[in-house]
Each structure stands twice: as C-alpha cells, then as structure tokens.
PDB file of C-alpha atoms in Angstrom:
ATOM      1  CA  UNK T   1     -19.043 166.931 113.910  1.00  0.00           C
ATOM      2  CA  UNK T   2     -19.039 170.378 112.850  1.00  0.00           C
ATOM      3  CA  UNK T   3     -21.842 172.316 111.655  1.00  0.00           C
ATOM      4  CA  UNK T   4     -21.705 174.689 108.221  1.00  0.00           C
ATOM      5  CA  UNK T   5     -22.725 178.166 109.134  1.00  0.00           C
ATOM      6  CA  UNK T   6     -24.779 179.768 106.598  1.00  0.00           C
ATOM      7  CA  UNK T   7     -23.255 183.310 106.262  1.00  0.00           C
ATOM      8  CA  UNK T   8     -25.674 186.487 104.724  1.00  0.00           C
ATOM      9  CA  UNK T   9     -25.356 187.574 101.507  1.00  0.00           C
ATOM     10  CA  UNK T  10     -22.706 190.106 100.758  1.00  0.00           C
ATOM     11  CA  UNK T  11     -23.416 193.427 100.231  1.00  0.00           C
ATOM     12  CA  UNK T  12     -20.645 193.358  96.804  1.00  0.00           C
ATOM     13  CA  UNK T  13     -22.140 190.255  95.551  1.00  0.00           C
ATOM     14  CA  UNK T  14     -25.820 191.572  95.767  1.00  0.00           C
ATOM     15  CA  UNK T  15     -24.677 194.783  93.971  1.00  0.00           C
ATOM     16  CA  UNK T  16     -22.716 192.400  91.133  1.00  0.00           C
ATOM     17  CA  UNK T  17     -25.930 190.895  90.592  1.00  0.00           C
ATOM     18  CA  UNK T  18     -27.604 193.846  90.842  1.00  0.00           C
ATOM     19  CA  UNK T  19     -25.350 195.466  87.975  1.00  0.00           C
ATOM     20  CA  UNK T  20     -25.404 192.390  85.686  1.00  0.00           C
ATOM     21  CA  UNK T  21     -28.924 192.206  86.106  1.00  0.00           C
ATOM     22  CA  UNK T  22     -29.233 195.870  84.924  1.00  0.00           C
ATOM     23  CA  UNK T  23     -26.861 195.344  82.171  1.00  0.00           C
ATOM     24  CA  UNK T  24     -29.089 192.572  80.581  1.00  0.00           C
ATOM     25  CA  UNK T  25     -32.338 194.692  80.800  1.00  0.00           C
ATOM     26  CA  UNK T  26     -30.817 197.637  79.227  1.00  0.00           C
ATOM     27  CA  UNK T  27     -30.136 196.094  76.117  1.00  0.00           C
ATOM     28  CA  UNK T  28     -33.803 193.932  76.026  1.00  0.00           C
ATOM     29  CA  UNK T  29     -35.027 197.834  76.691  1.00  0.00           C
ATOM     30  CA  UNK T  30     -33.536 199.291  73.769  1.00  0.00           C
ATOM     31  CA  UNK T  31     -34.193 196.396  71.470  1.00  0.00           C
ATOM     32  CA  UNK T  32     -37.912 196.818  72.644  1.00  0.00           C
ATOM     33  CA  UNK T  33     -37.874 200.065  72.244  1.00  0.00           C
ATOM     34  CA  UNK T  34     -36.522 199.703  68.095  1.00  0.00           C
ATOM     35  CA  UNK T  35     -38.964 196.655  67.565  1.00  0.00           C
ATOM     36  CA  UNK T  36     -41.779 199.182  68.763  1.00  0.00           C
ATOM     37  CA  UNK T  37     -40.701 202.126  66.902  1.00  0.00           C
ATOM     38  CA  UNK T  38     -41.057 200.648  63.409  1.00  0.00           C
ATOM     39  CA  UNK T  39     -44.248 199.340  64.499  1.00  0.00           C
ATOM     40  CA  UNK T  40     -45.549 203.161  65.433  1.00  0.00           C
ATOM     41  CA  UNK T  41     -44.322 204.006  61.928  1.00  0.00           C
ATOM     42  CA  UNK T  42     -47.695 202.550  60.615  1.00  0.00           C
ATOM     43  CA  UNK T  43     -49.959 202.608  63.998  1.00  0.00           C
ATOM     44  CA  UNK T  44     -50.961 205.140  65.894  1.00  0.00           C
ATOM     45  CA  UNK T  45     -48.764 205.271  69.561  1.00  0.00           C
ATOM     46  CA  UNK T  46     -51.431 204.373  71.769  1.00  0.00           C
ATOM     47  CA  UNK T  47     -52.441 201.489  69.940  1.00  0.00           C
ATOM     48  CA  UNK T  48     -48.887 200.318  69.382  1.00  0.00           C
ATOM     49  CA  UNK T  49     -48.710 201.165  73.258  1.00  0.00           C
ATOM     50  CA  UNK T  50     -51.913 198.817  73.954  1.00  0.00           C
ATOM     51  CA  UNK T  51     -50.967 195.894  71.801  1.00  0.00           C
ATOM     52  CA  UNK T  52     -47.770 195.508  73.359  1.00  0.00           C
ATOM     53  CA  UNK T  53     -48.825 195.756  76.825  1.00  0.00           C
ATOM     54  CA  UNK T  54     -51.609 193.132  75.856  1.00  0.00           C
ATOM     55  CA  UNK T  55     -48.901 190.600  75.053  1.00  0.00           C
ATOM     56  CA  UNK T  56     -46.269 191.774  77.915  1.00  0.00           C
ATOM     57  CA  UNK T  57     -49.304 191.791  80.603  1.00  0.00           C
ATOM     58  CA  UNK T  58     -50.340 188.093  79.326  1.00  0.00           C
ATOM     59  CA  UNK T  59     -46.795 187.333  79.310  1.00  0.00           C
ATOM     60  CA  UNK T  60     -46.244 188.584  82.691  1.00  0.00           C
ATOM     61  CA  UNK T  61     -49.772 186.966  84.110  1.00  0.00           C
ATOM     62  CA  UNK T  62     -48.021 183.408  82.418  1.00  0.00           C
ATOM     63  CA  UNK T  63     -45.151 183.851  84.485  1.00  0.00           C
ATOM     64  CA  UNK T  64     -46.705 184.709  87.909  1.00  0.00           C
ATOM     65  CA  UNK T  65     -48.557 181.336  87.861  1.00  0.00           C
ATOM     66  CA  UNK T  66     -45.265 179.013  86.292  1.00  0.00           C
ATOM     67  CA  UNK T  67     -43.201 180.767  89.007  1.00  0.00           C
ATOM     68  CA  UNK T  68     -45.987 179.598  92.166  1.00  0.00           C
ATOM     69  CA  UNK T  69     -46.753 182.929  92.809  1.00  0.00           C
ATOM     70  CA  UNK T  70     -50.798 182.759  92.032  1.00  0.00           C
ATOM     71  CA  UNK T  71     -51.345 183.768  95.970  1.00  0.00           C
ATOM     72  CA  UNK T  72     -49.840 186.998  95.530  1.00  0.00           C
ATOM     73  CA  UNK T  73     -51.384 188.216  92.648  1.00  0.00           C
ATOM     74  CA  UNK T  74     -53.885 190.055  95.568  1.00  0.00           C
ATOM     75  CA  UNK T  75     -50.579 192.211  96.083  1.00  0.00           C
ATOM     76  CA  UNK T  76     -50.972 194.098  92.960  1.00  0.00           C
ATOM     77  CA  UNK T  77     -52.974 196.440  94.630  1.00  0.00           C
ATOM     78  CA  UNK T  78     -50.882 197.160  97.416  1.00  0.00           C
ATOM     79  CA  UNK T  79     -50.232 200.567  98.030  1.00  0.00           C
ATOM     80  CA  UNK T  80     -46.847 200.612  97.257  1.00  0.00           C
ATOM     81  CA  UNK T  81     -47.082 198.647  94.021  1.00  0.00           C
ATOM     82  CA  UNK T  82     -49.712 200.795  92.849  1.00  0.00           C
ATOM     83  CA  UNK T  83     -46.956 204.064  93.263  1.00  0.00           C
ATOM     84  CA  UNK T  84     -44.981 202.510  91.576  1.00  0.00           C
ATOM     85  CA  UNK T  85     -46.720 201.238  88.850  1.00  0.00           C
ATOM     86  CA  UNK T  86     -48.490 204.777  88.142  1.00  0.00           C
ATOM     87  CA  UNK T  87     -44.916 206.149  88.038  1.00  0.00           C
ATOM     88  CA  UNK T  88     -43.625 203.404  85.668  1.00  0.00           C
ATOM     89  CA  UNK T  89     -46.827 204.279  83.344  1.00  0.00           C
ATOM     90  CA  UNK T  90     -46.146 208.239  83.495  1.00  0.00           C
ATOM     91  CA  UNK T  91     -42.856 207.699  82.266  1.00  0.00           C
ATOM     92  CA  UNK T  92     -43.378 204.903  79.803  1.00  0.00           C
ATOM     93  CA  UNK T  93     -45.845 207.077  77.960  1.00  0.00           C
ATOM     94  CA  UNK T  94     -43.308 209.948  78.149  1.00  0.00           C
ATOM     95  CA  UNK T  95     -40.643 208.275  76.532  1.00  0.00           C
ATOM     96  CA  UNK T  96     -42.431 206.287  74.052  1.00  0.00           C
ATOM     97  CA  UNK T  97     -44.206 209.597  72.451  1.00  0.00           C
ATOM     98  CA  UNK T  98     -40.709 211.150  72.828  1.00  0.00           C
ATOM     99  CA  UNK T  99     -38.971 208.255  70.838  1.00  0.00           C
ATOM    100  CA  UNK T 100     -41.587 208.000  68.354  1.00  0.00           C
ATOM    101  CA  UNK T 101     -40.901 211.624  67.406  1.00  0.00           C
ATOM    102  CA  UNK T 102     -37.316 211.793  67.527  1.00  0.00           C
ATOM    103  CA  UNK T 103     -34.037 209.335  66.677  1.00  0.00           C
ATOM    104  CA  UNK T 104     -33.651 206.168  69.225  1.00  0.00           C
ATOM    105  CA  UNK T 105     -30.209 207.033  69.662  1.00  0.00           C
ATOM    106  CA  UNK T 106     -31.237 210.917  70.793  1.00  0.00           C
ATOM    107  CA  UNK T 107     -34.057 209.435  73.369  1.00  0.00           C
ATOM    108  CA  UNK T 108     -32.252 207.269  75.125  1.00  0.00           C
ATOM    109  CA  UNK T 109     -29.127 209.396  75.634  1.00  0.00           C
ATOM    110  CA  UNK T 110     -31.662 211.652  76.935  1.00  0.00           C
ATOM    111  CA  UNK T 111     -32.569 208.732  78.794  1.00  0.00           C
ATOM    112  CA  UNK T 112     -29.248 208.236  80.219  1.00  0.00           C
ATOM    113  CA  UNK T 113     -29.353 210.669  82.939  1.00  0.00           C
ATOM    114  CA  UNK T 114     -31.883 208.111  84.769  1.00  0.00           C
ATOM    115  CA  UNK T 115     -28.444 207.354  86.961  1.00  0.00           C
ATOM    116  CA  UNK T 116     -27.941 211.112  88.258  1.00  0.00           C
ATOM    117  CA  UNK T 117     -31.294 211.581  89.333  1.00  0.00           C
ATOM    118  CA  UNK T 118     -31.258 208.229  90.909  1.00  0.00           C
ATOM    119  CA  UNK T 119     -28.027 209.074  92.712  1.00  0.00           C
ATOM    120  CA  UNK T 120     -29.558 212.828  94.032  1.00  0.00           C
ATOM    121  CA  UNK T 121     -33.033 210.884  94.756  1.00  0.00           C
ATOM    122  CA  UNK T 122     -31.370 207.645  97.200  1.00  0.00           C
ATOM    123  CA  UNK T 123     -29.311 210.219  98.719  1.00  0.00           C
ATOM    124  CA  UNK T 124     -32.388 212.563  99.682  1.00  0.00           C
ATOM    125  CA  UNK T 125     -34.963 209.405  99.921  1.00  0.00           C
ATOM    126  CA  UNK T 126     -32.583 206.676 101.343  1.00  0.00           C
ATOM    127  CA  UNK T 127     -29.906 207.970 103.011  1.00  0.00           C
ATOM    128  CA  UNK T 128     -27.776 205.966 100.739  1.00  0.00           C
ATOM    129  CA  UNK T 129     -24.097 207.334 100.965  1.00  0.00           C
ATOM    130  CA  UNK T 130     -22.369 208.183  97.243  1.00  0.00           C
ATOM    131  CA  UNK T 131     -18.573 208.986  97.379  1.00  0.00           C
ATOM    132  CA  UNK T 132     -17.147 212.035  95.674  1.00  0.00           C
ATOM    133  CA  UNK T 133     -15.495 208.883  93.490  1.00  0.00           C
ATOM    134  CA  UNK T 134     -18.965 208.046  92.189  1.00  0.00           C
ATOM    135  CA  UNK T 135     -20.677 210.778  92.289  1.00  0.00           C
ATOM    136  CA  UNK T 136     -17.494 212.488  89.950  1.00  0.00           C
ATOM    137  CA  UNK T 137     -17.973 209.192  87.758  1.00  0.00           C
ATOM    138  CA  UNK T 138     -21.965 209.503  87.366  1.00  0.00           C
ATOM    139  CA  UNK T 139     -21.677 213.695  86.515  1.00  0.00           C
ATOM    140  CA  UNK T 140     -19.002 212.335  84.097  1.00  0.00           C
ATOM    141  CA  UNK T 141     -22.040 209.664  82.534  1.00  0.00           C
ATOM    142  CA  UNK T 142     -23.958 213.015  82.127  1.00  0.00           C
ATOM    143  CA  UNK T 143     -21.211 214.988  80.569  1.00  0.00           C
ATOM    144  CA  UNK T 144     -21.325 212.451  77.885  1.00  0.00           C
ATOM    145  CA  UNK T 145     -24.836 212.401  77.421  1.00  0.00           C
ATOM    146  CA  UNK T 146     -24.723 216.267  76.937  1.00  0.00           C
ATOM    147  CA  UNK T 147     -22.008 216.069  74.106  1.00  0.00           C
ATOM    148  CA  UNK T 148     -24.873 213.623  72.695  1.00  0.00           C
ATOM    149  CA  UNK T 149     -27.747 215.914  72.815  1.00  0.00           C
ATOM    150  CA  UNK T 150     -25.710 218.988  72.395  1.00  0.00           C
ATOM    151  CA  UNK T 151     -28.763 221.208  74.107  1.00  0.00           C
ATOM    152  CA  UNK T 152     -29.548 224.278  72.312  1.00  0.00           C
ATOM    153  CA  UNK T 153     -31.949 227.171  71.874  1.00  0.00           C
ATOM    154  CA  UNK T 154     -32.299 225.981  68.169  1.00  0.00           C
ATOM    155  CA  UNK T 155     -31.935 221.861  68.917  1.00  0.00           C
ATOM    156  CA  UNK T 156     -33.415 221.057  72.168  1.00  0.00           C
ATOM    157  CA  UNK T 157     -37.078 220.861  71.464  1.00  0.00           C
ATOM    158  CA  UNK T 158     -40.560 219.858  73.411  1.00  0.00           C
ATOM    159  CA  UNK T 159     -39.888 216.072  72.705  1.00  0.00           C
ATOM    160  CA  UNK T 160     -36.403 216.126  74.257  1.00  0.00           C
ATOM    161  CA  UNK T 161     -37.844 217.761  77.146  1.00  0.00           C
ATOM    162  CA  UNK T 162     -40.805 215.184  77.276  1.00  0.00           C
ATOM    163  CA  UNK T 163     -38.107 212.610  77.108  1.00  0.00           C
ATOM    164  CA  UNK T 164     -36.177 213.951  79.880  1.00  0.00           C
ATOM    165  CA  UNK T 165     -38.807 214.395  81.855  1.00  0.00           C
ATOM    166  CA  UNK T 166     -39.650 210.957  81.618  1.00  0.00           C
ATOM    167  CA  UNK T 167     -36.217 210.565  82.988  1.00  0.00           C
ATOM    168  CA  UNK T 168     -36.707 211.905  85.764  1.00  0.00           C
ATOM    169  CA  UNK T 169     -39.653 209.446  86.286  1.00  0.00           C
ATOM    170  CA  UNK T 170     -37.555 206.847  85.858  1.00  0.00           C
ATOM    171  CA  UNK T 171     -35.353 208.175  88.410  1.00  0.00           C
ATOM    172  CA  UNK T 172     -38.330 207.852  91.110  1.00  0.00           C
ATOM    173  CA  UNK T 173     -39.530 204.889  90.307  1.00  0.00           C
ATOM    174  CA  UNK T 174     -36.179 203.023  90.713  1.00  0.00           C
ATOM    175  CA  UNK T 175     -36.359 204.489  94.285  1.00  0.00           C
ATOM    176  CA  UNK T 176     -39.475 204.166  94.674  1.00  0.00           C
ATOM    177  CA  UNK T 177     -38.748 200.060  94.153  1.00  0.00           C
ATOM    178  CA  UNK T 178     -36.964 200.301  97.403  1.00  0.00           C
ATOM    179  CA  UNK T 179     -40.186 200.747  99.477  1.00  0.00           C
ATOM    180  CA  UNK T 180     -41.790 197.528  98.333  1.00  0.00           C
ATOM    181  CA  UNK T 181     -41.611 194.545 101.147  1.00  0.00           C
ATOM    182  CA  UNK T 182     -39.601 191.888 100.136  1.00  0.00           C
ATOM    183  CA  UNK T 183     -42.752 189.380 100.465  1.00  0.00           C
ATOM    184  CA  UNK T 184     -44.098 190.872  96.965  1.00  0.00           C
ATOM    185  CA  UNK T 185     -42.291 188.623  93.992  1.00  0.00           C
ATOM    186  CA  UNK T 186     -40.517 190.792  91.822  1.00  0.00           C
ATOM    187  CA  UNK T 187     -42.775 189.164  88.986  1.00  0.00           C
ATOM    188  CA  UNK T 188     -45.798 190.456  90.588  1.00  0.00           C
ATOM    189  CA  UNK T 189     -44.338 193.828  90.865  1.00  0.00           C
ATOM    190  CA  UNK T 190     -43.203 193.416  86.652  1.00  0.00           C
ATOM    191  CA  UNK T 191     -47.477 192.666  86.206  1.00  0.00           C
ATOM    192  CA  UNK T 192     -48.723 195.224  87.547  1.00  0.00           C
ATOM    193  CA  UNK T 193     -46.614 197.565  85.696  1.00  0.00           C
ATOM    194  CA  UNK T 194     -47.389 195.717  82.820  1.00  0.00           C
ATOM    195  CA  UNK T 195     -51.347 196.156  83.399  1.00  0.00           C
ATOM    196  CA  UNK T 196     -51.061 199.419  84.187  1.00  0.00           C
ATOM    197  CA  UNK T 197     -49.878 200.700  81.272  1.00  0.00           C
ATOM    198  CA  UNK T 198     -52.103 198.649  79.122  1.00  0.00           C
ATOM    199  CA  UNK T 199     -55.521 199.654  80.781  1.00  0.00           C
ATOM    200  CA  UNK T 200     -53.950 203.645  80.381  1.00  0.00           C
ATOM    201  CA  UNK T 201     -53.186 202.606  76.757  1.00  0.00           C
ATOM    202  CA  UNK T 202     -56.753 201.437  76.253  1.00  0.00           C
ATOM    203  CA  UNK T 203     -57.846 204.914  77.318  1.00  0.00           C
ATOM    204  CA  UNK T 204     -56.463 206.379  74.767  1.00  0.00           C
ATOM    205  CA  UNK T 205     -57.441 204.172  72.076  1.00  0.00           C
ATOM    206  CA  UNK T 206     -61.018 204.555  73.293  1.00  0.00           C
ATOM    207  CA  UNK T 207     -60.444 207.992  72.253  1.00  0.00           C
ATOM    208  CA  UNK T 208     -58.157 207.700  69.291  1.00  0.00           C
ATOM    209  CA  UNK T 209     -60.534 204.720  67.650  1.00  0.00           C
ATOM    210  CA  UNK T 210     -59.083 201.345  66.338  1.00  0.00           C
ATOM    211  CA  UNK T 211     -57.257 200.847  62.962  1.00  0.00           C
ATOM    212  CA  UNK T 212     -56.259 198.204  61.277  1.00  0.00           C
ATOM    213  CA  UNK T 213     -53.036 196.078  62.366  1.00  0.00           C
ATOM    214  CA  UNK T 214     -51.168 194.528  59.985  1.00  0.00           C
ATOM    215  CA  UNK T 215     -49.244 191.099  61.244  1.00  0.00           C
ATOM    216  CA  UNK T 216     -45.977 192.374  60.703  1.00  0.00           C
ATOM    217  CA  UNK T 217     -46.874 194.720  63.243  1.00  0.00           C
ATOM    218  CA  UNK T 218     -48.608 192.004  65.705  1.00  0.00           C
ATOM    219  CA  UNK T 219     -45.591 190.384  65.163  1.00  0.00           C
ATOM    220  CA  UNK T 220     -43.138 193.084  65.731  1.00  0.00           C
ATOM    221  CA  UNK T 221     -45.064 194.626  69.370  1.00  0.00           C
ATOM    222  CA  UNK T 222     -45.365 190.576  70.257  1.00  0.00           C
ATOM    223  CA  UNK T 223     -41.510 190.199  70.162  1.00  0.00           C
ATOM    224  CA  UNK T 224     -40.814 193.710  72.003  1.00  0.00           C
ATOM    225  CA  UNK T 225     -43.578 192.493  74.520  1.00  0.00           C
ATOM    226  CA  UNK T 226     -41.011 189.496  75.504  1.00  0.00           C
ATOM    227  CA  UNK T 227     -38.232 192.150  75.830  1.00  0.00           C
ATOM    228  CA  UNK T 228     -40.292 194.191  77.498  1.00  0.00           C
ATOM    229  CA  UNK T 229     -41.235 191.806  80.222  1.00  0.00           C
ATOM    230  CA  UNK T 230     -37.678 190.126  80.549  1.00  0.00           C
ATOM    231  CA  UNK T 231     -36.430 193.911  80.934  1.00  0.00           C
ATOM    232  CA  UNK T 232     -38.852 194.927  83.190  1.00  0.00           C
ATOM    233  CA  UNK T 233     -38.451 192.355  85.859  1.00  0.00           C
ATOM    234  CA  UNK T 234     -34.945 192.282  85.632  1.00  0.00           C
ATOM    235  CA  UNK T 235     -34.691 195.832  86.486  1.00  0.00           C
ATOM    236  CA  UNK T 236     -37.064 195.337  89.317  1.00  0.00           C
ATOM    237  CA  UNK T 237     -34.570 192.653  90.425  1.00  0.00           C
ATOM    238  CA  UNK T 238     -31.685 194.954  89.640  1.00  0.00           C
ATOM    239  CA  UNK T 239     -33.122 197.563  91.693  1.00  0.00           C
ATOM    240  CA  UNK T 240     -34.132 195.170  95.069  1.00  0.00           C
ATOM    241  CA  UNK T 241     -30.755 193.470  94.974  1.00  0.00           C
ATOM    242  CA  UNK T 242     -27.926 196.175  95.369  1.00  0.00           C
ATOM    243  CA  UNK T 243     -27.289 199.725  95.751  1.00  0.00           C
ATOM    244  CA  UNK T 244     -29.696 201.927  94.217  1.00  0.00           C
ATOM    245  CA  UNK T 245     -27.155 204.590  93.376  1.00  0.00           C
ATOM    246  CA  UNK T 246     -24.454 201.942  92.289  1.00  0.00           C
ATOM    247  CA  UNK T 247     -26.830 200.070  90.272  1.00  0.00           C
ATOM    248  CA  UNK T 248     -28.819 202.494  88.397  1.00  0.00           C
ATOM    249  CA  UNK T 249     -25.707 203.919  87.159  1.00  0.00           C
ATOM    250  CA  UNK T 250     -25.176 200.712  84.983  1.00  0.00           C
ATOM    251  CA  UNK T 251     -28.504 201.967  82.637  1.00  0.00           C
ATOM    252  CA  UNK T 252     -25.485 203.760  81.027  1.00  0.00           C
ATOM    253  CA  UNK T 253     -24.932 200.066  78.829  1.00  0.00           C
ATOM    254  CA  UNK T 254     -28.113 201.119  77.040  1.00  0.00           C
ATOM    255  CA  UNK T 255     -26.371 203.526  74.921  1.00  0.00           C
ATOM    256  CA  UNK T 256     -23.971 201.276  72.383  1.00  0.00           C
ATOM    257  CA  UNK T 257     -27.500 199.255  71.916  1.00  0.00           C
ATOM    258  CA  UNK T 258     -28.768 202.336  70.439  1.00  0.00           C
ATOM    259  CA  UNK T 259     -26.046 203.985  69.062  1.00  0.00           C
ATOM    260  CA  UNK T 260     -25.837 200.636  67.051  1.00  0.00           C
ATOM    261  CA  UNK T 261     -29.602 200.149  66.291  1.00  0.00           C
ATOM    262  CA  UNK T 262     -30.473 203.919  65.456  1.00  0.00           C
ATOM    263  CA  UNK T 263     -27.390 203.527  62.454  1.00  0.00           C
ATOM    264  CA  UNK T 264     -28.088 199.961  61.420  1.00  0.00           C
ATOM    265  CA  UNK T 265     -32.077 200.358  61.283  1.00  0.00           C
ATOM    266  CA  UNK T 266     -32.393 203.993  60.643  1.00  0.00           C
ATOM    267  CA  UNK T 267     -29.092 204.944  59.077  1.00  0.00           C
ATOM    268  CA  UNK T 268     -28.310 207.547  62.271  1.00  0.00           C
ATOM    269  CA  UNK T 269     -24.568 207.764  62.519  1.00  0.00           C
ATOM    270  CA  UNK T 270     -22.841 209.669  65.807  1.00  0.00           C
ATOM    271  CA  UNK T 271     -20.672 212.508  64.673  1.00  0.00           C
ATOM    272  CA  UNK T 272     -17.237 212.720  66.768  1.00  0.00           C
ATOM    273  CA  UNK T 273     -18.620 214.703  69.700  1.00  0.00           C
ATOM    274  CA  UNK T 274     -21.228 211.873  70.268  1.00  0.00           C
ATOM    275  CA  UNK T 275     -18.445 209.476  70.507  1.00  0.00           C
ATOM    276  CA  UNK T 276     -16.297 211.314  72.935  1.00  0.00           C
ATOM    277  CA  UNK T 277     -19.888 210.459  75.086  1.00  0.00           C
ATOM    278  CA  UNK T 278     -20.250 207.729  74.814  1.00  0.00           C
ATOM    279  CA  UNK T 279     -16.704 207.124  75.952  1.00  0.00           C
ATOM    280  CA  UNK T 280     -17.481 209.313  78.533  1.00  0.00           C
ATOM    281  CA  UNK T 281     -20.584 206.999  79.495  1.00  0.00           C
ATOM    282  CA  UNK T 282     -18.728 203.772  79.002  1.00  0.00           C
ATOM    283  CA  UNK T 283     -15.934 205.083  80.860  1.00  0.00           C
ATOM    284  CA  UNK T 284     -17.824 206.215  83.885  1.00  0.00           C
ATOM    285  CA  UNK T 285     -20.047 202.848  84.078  1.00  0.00           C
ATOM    286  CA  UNK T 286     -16.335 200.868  83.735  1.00  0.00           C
ATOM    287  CA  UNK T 287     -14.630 203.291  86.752  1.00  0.00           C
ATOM    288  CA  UNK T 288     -18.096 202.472  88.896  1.00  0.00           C
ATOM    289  CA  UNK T 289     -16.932 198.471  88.557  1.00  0.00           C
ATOM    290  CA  UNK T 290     -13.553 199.331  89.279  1.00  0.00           C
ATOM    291  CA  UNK T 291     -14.683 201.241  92.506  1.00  0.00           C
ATOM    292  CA  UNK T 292     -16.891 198.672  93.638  1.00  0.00           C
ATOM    293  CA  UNK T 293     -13.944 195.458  93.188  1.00  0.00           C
ATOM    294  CA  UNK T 294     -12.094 197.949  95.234  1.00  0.00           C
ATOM    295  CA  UNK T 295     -14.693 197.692  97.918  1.00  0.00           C
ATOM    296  CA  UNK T 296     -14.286 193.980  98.052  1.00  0.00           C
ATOM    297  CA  UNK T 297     -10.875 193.849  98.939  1.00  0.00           C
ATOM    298  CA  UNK T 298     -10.719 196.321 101.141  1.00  0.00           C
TER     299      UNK T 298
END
C-alpha cells in the first residue's frame, strides 16, 4: 500500500495567494477610504477616525472569538505586534489627514510608492533578493505615480508630503509583518491595529470635544469599518504568505479604484499624463505576474 506524501507549500503558490490577497484589500482600502472621506466632510477627522475604529475594532474583536482564537488575544501585547501596530497607527493618521485635505485619487497615487520602499526596505531588512527585472518594473510603478502627482515647487504641498510620508510608514510596517511568529493569528495581528488606532483617535477627540453625528455618517464610517477590517487582515495575510517585495508591489491595483471613485464621487477626472501612469502602474504590476509564472516553469 503506498503512502501519500504531503509535500510543503510552494514558494509560487504562497506568493499567488499572497498577490490575490493584496489585490482584494486594495480595492476594500480605497473604497474605505471614499466612504470615510464624505463622512469627514461634516465631522471633524479624529472623530470620523474614532468612530470607525470603534466599529472596525468591535468588528475585529467579533472575529477573533468566531475564528477560535480567544487564547491569543494575550498576544496583542507582544512586542512585535505592538511595533507594528504603532507603525500602522502613525501612518493611518498620516494618510487620512492627507486625504481629507486633498483629492482621493492624488493620495493614493502618492500612496503608490508603498511598493518601492518595500522593495529597498526587504532588501536592507530581509535579505530578500529583487532582480534587475523587478526592481526595473517597480521604478517603472513609480514613474507612473510621478506623471500622477506631477511634483512641483508650485503643486507639491505639506499634505502631499504628509501623505508620502505616510508611505513610507507603510513601507515599514509591511516589513515589519515579517518579524511576527507565525503562532500569532493574522486576525489578532488585524485587532490590535484596529485598537490602536482607535484609543490614539480618542486622544484626540478628548482634545478636539464631541459633535454631533448624524446617521448618515454612523452609517457611512460603519460600512468603511467592514472594509477596513476585511482590508486590513487581508494585507496582513498578503504580507505573511509570499514575498514581501513581490507582493507589496501588487498595492499598485489600488489606483483604477480611485481613479474611478475620485471622478464618479467627486467629479476628479485624470488629464492624459495621469493616464500614461497609470498604464505605467498597471503595466508594471502585470510584468511582476508575468515574471513570477516565469518562475514556475522554470
């Protein structure tokens, strides 16, 4: 009788999963980030802030329990978590003041450069090796996202910087993912981030005082709470599950979401150099696919 050998996971598939996984939480991320946008139209952004991470931290909390993970809820505090989730508020905050002071479709182009300073940051961090292929396909992602901005004396201002700092967050946090044991639930991790920013949110409110909500605006901050959640444990999973370089390039699907959002909600329409971008960041994100089936039969 023979016996079925269980073989490891391979490396391709875990980065396929990885870059599907990404793919999905891009586009919950920008549709969160619309949803609470029109809500800080009327509220004040740490309030907006607080409200949502009220409903994504009890959303979060729900889904530690259904998903048998009660016992490691003491793991929020591990040391590594907490990193993490202190980055993951620093540039949450960033961004959100950013986008509520500037068009969607401007912030998260800005946004878009997560993948190169992911790429320098595994290589310097992680020892990861990036090809002259990819690397050549991710400065080409950032090429596009330039023609977007279009950075100027006279048109880059202190929110696009705050928003690109936040980038660069972003950038260390996806790393920074790598470091976490394997033992802590992904879901766990997606709490504490969740917490974190709420408690930091109810800071500022503190300060700021407490106005009125409206329910279309408990409405809209409920729905980008589920968005939020579903996005930020999928990149968590994205992150754990394949290459960190190879993976975090695929944040690059973010920017038709927006580009289609920021005209259809807001009435922003990309000019022809912001198209030739985003071809450029479609194109790059469609060559890193190609690279990687290439990998698998070779």
């Amino acid at each position: 009788m023979s016996t079925a050998i269980a073989l490891p996971p391979s490396p391709i598939d875990a980065n396929r999963r990885g870059i599907v996984a990404m793919a999905i939480a891009m586009t919950l991320f920008i549709v969160n980030d619309a949803l609470i946008k029109l809500a800080a139209e009327t509220l004040p952004a740490g309030q907006a802030i607080l409200i949502r991470g009220a409903f994504a931290t009890i959303l979060a909390l729900i889904a530690v329990l259904a998903m048998g993970h009660a016992r490691a809820l003491p793991q929020i505090t591990n040391p590594h978590v907490l990193v993490r989730a202190t980055l993951d508020v620093l540039c949450t905050f960033g961004y959100l003041i950013a986008l509520f002071n500037m068009p969607i479709s401007i912030a998260t182009a800005i946004n878009m450069a997560t993948p190169l300073a992911i790429c320098v940051l595994a290589v310097l961090l992680l020892r990861e090796h990036v090809g002259w292929r990819r690397w050549s396909a991710v400065m080409a992602g950032f090429a596009g996202v330039l023609l977007i901005i279009r950075p100027t004396p006279e048109g880059l201002n202190w929110w696009a910087l705050l928003a690109f700092g936040a980038t660069v967050l972003n950038g260390a946090r996806d790393v920074y993912t790598r470091r976490i044991g394997g033992e802590i639930p992904s879901i766990v991790i997606t709490l504490s981030t969740a917490l974190g920013v709420t408690l930091c949110a109810a800071v500022v409110v503190a300060i700021e005082g407490w106005q009125p909500v409206a329910w279309r605006e408990f409405g809209l901050l409920a729905a980008a709470s589920l968005f939020l959640a579903s996005g930020y444990h999928l990149v968590i999973v994205a992150m754990r599950a394949g290459e960190v370089s190879l993976v975090g390039a695929f944040r690059y699907t973010g920017m038709l979401g927006a580009l289609a959002l920021g005209y259809g909600v807001w009435g922003e329409t990309p000019d022809l150099l912001s198209w030739l971008g985003i071809a450029l960041l479609v194109g790059a994100g469609l060559y890193i696919l190609h690279r990687e089936r290439v990998r698998a039969r070779g």
